Structure formats: structure tokens, C-alpha cells
Tab-separated table of C-alpha atoms and ligand atoms in Angstrom:
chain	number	residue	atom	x	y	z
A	114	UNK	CA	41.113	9.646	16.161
A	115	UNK	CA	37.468	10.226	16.356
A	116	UNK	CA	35.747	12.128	19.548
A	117	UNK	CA	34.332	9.576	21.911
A	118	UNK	CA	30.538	10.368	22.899
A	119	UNK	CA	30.657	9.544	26.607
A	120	UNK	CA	27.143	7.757	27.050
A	121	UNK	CA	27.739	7.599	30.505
A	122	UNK	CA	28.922	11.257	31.166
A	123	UNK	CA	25.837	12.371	28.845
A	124	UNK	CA	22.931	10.357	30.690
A	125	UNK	CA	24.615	11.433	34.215
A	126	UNK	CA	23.863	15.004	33.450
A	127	UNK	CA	20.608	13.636	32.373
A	128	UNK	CA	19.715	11.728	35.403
A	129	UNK	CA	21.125	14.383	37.655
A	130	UNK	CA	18.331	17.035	36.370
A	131	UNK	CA	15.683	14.117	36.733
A	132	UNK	CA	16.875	13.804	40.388
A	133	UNK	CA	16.550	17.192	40.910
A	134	UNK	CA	12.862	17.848	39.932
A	135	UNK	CA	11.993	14.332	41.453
A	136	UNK	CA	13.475	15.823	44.839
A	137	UNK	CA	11.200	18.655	44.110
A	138	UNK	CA	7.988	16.869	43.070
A	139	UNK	CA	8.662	14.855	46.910
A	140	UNK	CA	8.798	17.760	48.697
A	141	UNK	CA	4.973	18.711	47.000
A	142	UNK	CA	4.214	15.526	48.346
A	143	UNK	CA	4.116	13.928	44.398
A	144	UNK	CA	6.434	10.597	44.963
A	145	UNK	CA	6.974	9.187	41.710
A	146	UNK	CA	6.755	5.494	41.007
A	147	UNK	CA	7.604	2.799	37.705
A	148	UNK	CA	6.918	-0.927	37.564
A	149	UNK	CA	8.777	-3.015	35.952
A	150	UNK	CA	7.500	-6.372	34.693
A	151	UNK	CA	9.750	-9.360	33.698
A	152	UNK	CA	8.567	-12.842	32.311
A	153	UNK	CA	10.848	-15.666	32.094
A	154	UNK	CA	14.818	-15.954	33.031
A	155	UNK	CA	16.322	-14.278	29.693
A	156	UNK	CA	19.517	-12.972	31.123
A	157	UNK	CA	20.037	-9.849	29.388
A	158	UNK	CA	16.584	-8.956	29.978
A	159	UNK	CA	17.163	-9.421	33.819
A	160	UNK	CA	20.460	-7.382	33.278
A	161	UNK	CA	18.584	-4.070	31.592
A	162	UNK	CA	15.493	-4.967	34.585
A	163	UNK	CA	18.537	-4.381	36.768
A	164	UNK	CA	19.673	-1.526	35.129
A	165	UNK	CA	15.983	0.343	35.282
A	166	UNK	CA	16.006	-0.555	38.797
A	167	UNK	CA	19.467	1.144	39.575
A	168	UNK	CA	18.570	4.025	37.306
A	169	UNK	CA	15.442	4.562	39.482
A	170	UNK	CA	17.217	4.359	42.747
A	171	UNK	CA	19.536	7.074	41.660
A	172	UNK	CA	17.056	9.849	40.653
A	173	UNK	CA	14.668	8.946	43.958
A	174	UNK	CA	11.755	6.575	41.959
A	175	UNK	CA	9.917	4.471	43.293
A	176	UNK	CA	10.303	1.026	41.473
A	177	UNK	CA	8.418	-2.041	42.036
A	178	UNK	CA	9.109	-5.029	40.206
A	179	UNK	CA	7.068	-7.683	38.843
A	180	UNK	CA	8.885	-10.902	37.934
A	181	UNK	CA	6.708	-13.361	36.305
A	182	UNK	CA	7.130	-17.195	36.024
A	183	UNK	CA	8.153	-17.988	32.419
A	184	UNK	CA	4.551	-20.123	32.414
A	185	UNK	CA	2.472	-16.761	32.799
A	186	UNK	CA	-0.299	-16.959	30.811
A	187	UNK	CA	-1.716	-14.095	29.137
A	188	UNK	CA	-4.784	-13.858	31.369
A	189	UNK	CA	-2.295	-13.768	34.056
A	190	UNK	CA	-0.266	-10.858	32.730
A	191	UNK	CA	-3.172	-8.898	31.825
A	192	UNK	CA	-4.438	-9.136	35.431
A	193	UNK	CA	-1.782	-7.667	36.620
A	194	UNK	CA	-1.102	-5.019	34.350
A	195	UNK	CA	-5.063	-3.921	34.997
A	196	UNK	CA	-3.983	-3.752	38.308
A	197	UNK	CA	-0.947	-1.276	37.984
A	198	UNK	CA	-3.254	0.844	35.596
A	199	UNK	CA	-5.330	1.195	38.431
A	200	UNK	CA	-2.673	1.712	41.102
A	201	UNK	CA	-2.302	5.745	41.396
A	202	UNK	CA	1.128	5.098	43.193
A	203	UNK	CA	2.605	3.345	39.756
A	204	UNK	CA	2.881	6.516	37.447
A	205	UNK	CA	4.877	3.903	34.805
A	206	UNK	CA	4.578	0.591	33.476
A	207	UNK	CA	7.368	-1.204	31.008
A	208	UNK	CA	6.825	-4.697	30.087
A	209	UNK	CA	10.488	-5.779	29.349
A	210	UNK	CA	10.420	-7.415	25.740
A	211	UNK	CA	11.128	-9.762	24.294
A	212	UNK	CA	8.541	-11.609	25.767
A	213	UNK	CA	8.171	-15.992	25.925
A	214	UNK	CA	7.074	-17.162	22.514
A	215	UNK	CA	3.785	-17.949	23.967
A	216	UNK	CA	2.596	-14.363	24.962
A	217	UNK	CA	1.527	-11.852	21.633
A	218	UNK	CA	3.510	-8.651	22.744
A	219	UNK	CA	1.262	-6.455	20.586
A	220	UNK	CA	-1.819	-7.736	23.105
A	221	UNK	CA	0.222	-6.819	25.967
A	222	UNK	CA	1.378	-3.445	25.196
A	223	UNK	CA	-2.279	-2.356	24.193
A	224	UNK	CA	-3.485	-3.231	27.600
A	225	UNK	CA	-1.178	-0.841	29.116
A	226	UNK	CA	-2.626	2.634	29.761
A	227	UNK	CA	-1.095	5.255	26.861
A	228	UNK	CA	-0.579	7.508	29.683
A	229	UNK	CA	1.815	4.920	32.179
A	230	UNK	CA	2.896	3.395	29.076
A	231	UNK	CA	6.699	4.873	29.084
A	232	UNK	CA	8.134	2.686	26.885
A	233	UNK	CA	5.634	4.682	24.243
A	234	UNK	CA	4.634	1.430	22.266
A	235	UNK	CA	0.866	1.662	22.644
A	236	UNK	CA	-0.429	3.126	18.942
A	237	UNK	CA	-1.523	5.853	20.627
A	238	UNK	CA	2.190	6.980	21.484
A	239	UNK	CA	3.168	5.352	18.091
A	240	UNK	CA	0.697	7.508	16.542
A	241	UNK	CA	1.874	10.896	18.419
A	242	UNK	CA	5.546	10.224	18.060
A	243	UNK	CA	4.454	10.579	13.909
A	244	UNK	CA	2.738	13.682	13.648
A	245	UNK	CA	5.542	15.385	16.295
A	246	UNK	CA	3.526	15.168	19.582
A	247	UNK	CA	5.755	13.921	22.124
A	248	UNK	CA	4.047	13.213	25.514
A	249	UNK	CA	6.275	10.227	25.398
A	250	UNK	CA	9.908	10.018	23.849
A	251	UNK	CA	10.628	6.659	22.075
A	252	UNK	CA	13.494	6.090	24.567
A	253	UNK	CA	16.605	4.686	22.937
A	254	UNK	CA	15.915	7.228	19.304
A	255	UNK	CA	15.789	10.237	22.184
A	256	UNK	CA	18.959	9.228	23.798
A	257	UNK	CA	20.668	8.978	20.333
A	258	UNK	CA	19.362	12.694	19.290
A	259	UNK	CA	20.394	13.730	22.870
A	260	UNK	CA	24.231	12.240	21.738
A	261	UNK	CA	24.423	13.937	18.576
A	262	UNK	CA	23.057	16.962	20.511
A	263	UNK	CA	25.935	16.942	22.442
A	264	UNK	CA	28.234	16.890	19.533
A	265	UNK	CA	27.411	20.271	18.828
A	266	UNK	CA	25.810	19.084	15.579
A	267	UNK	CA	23.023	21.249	13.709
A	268	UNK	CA	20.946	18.239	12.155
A	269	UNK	CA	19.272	20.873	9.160
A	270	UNK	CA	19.689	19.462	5.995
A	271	UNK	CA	22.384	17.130	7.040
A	272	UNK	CA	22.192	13.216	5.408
A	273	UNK	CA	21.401	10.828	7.757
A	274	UNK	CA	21.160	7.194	7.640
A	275	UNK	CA	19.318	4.951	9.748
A	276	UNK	CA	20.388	1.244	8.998
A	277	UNK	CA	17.358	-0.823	10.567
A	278	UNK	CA	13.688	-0.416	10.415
A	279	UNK	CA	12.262	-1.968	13.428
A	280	UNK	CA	9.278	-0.657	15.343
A	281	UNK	CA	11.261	-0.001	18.461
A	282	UNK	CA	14.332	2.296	17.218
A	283	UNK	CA	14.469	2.342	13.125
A	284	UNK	CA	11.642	3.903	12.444
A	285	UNK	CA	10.481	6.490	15.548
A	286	UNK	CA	14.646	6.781	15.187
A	287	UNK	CA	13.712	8.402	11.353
A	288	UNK	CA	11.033	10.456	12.613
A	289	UNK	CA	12.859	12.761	15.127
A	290	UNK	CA	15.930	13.028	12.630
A	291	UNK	CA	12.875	14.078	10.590
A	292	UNK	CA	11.483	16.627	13.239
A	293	UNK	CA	14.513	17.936	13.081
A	294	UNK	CA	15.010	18.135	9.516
A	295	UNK	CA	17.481	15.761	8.985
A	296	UNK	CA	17.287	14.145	5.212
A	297	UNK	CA	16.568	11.227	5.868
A	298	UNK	CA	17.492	7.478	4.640
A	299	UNK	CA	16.066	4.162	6.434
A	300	UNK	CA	17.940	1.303	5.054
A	301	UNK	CA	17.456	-2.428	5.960
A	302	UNK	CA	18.349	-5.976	4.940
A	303	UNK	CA	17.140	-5.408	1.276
A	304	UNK	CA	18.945	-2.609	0.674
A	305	UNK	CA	21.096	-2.009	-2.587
A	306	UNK	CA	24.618	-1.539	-2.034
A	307	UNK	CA	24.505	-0.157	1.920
A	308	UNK	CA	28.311	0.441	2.016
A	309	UNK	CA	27.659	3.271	-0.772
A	310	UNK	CA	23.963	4.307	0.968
A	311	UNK	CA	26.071	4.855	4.918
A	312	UNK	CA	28.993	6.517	2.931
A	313	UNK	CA	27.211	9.266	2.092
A	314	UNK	CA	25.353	10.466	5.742
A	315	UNK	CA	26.794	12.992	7.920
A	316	UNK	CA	24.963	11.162	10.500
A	317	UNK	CA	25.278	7.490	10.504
A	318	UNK	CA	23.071	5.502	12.824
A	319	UNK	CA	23.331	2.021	13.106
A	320	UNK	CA	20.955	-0.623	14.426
A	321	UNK	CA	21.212	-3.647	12.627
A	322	UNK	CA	22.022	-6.409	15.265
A	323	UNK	CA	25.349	-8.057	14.089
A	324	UNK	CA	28.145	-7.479	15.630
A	325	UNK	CA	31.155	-5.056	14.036
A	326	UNK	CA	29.334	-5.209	10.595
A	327	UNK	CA	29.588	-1.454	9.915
A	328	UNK	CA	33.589	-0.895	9.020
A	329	UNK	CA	35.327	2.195	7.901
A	330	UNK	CA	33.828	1.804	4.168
A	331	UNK	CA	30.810	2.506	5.462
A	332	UNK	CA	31.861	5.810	6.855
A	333	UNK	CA	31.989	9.392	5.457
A	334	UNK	CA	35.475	11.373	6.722
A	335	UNK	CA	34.078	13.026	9.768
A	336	UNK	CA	30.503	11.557	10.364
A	337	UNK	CA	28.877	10.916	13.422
A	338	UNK	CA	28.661	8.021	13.729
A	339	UNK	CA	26.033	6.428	16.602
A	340	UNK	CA	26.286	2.672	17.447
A	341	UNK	CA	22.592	1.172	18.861
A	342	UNK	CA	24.197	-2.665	18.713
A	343	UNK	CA	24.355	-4.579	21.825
A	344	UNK	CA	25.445	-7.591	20.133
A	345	UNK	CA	28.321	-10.574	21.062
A	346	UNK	CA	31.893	-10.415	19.509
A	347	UNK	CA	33.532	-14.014	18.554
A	348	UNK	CA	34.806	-14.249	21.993
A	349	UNK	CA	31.528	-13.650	23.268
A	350	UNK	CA	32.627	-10.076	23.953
A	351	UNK	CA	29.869	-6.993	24.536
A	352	UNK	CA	30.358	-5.494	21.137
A	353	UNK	CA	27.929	-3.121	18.825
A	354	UNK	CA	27.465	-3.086	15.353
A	355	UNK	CA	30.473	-0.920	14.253
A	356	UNK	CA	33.645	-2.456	14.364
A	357	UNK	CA	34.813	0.589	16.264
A	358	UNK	CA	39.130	0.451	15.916
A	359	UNK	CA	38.407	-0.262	12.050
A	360	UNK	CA	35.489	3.196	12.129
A	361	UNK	CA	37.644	5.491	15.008
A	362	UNK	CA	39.926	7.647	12.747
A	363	UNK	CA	37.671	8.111	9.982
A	364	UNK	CA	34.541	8.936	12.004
A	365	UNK	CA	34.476	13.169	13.515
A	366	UNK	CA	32.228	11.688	16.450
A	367	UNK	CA	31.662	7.690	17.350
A	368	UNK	CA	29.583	6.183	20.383
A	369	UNK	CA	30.993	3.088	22.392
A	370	UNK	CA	29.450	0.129	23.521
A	371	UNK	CA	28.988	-0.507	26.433
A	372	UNK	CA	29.211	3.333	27.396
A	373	UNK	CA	27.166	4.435	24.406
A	374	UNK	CA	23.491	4.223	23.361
A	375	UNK	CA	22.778	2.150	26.398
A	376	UNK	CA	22.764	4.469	29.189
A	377	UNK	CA	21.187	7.079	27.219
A	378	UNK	CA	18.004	4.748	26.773
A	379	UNK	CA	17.671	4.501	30.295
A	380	UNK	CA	17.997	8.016	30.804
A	381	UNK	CA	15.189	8.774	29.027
A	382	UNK	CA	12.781	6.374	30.156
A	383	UNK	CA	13.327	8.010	33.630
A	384	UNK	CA	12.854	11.069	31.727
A	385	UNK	CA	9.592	9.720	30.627
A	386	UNK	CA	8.567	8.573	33.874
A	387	UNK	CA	9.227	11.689	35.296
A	388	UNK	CA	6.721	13.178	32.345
A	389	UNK	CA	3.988	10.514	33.120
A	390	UNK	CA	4.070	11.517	36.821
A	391	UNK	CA	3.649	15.341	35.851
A	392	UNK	CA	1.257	14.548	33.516
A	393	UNK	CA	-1.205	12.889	35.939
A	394	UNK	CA	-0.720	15.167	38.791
A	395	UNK	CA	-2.055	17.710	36.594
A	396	UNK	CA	1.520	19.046	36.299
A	397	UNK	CA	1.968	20.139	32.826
A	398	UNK	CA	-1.187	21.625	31.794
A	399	UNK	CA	0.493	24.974	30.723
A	400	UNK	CA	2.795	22.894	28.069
A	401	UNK	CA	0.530	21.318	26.191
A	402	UNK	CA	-0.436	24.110	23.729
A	403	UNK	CA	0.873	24.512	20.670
A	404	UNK	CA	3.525	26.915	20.075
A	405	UNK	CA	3.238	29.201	17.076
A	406	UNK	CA	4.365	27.086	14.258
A	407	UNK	CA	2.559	23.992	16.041
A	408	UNK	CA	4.941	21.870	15.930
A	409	UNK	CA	7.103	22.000	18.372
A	410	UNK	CA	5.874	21.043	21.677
A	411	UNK	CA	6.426	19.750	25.508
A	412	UNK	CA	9.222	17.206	26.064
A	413	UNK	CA	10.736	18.030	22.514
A	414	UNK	CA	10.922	21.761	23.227
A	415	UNK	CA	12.626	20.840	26.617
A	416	UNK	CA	14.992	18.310	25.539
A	417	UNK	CA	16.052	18.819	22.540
A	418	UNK	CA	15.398	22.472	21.959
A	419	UNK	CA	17.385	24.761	24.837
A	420	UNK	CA	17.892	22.090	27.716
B	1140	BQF	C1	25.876	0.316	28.524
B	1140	BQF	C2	17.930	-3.660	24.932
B	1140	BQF	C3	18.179	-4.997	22.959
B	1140	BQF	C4	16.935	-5.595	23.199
B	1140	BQF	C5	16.176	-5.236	24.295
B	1140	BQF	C6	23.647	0.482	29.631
B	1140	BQF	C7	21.782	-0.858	28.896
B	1140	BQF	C8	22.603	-1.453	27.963
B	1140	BQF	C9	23.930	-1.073	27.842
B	1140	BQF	C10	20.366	-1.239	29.032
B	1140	BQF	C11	18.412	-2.682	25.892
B	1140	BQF	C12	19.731	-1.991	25.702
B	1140	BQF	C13	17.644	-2.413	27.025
B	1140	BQF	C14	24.462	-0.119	28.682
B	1140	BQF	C15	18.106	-1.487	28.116
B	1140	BQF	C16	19.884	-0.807	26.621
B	1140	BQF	O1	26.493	0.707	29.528
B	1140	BQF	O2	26.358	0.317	27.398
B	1140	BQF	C17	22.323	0.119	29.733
B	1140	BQF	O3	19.962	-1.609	30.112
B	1140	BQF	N1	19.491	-1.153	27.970
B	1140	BQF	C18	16.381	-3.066	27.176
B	1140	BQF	O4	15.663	-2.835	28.138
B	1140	BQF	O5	15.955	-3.930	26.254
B	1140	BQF	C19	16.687	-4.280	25.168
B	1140	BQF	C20	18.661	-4.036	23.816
């Protein structure tokens, strides 16, 4: 039997440190704030709105939601995302995606400021997250490389494999397996003989989007093996991507879901709210130089360095 990364016990610890320098900031007088906006009824989308909401309450943000009529037209959400660029109390802004068919996500996300934008999907954070300057983490990739962190595991010259190359955890998912010179393998729907590719990573990480497709085959004796699926089972069962009884004894490390990946992501967008509001209180000045090798810098030195 594999050990179980506890998601939940990880992104407490997280949270509680977030809480803590949030208390601090308040007592400075620096209250920290994140809106939320939500178009349309999709019902997991109002279930992770929820989720940001609770995850605010608990480190002592400010949240204010936004939720939209599924008609909102773009002119509409623009407006009000104009508006909470402006607003000095809103030190965040996520637009929950996906967003109606209608609206052109890529339009929306370059309206948001780079520095509220926490989600870091404006280019601008795209761009940083590539050449290794992390204002802002790519959320769900930084909660995974917190998980393996607290495995124990030294990610140097290990083989890992990313299965999934989408904008929002494939590939910023690569680059900090990258940073952290990992060896690195992004495989994807085209890919030649994937049971044989995932086989060979001492890392496994799997974001594909269909449930329990990843079974033991796919696994290397002792990997670690991190599950980003939030997908339905047959019995329309929460489920992830790796048929976990099948992976558990042949996997050294494997992440649940629910109880997994999740959590973590919301974690660290509190972590990056908690950033932006530093940032534009003049805060963190002092960390924005380059070390000596100029590399590694700010949140990546903190996180994932000596937390
Ligand atoms: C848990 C997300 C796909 C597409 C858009 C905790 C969340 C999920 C699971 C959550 C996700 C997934 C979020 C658990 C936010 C993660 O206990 O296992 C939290 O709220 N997430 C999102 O905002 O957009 C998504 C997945």
C-alpha cells in the first residue's frame, strides 16, 4: 500500500500560515480582499466559487462575489472587471472558467490587471511563469509541487511525466518540474504508446480528464504518483484520472480525489492573493531582486525552497 498525500492536511498547514500573516497585515491596517466573478449556473463552477469563498473566510479575506446572468455580454463583463481594477479594496480578481460559449475567455482574462490577476493567466504572468519569475504561482501546478514537496522527494534529475498539455496545468505544470530540474516529459492525446512513456517517471502527474484511465501499467514500482482529475465515475461518482485501488500498491506516494489536488489549488490562490495584496501595498520591495544565480526568486524561494 502506497502513502496517501493528505491534500487536505497539506493545504491546512498552508492556509493556516496565510491566516497568520493576513492577521498581521490587519493589524497594519492592510485588509486584504479577492473577487470572485461567476457567469451562468454551471454547477461545479458554483461549487469551486463556493469553495474560494470558504477558503477566504478561513484565512480572514475579504471576498466579494460577482455572479453574472448567463446573458452577460462581453461589454457587460468588461465593465465590471474595469471596475474591480480600479477598486483599491479588491487586491484579486478570478474570473471562474469555463465561461458561456458566447464570451472569448482569452478577451476576458487580458482585461484583468497582471497584478490582481491571481489566477496568473494574463500573458504577462504566462510569460513570467516561463523564464522562472513567479510574482504569481499557476495555482493548481504549485499545489502539486507543494504535494510532492511533502513527500520528501528531491525532484533533481528525477523522470517526470506530465500527461496533458493544457494552458491551465500541463504546461506551467512542466515548467516548475523544470525549475526544479525535473526531466521532463509532456505527453498528450497523440502520444505513442503512453502506458510505456508514464512507466518510466518517478513522478507521474496526471491531468487528462477521463476518469480512472491511468491503471497500475502505467505506474513505475514506487512513483509518485499525483492525480489532477476531477472527473465522474460510471455511477456518477467524484473520481480522478487514476483508477486509484488498481495504482495504490504499486505507487510509493498517490494523491486522492476528492482530498487531493483540489484543496491544494485553493490554497495557493489564497497564497497568491495574499502576494497581490503585499505587492501593492508596497510590501515586498526587498524580494524582488535577484538572488545570485538569478533564478530563484520571491514566492518560489518561499514556497518551495525552505518554507
Ligand atoms: C477536493 C476545477 C476543473 C475545471 C475548472 C477541493 C476543489 C476541488 C476538489 C476546487 C477546479 C478543481 C477548481 C476539492 C477549484 C479544484 O476536496 O478534492 C477543492 O474547488 N477546485 C476550479 O476553480 O475550476 C476548475 C477543475
Amino acid at each position: 500500500m502506497a502513502n496517501i498525500i493528505d491534500g487536505k492536511a497539506v493545504s491546512a498547514q498552508v492556509k493556516e500560515n496565510i491566516r497568520i500573516e493576513a492577521e498581521n497585515l490587519k493589524k497594519q491596517g492592510i485588509e486584504i480582499g479577492l473577487a470572485v466573478v461567476i457567469v451562468g449556473n454551471d454547477p461545479a463552477s458554483q461549487v469551486y466559487v463556493r469553495n474560494k469563498e470558504k477558503a477566504c473566510e478561513a484565512v480572514g479575506f475579504n471576498s466579494y462575489k460577482y455572479a453574472l446572468d448567463e446573458n452577460t455580454t462581453e461589454q457587460e463583463l468588461l465593465a465590471l472587471i474595469d471596475k474591480l481594477n480600479r477598486d483599491e479594496k479588491v487586491n484579486g480578481i478570478l474570473v471562474q472558467l469555463p465561461l458561456p460559449k458566447h464570451l472569448d475567455d482569452k478577451v476576458i482574462i487580458n482585461n484583468i490587471l497582471p497584478e490582481k490577476d491571481v489566477d496568473a493567466f494574463h500573458p504577462v504572468n504566462v510569460g513570467k511563469i516561463m523564464i522562472g519569475d513567479y510574482s504569481f504561482l499557476p495555482c493548481t501546478p504549485a499545489g502539486v509541487m507543494e504535494l510532492i514537496k511533502s513527500t520528501g522527494t528531491d525532484i533533481t534529475g528525477k523522470k517526470c511525466v506530465v500527461i496533458g498539455r493544457s494552458n491551465i496545468v500541463g504546461k506551467p505544470m512542466a515548467m516548475l518540474l523544470l525549475h526544479k530540474n525535473g526531466t521532463v516529459t509532456i505527453c498528450h492525446s497523440k502520444t505513442n504508446d503512453l502506458p510505456k512513456v508514464c512507466s518510466q517517471a518517478d513522478i507521474l502527474v496526471a491531468a487528462v480528464g477521463k476518469p480512472k484511465i491511468i491503471t497500475a501499467d502505467y505506474i513505475k514500482e514506487g512513483a509518485v504518483v499525483i492525480d489532477v482529475g476531477m472527473d465522474r465515475d460510471e455511477n456518477g461518482k467524484l473520481c480522478g484520472d487514476v483508477d486509484f485501488e488498481n495504482c495504490k500498491d504499486k505507487a510509493g506516494y498517490i494523491t486522492p480525489v476528492p482530498g487531493g489536488v483540489g484543496p491544494m489549488t485553493i490554497a495557493m490562490l489564497m497564497q497568491n492573493t495574499l502576494t497581490a495584496a503585499k505587492q501593492q501595498n508596497g510590501l515586498l520591495e526587498g524580494q524582488s531582486e535577484k538572488s545570485a544565480d538569478g533564478k530563484d526568486r520571491n514566492m518560489w524561494n518561499k514556497l518551495f525552497l525552505h518554507t
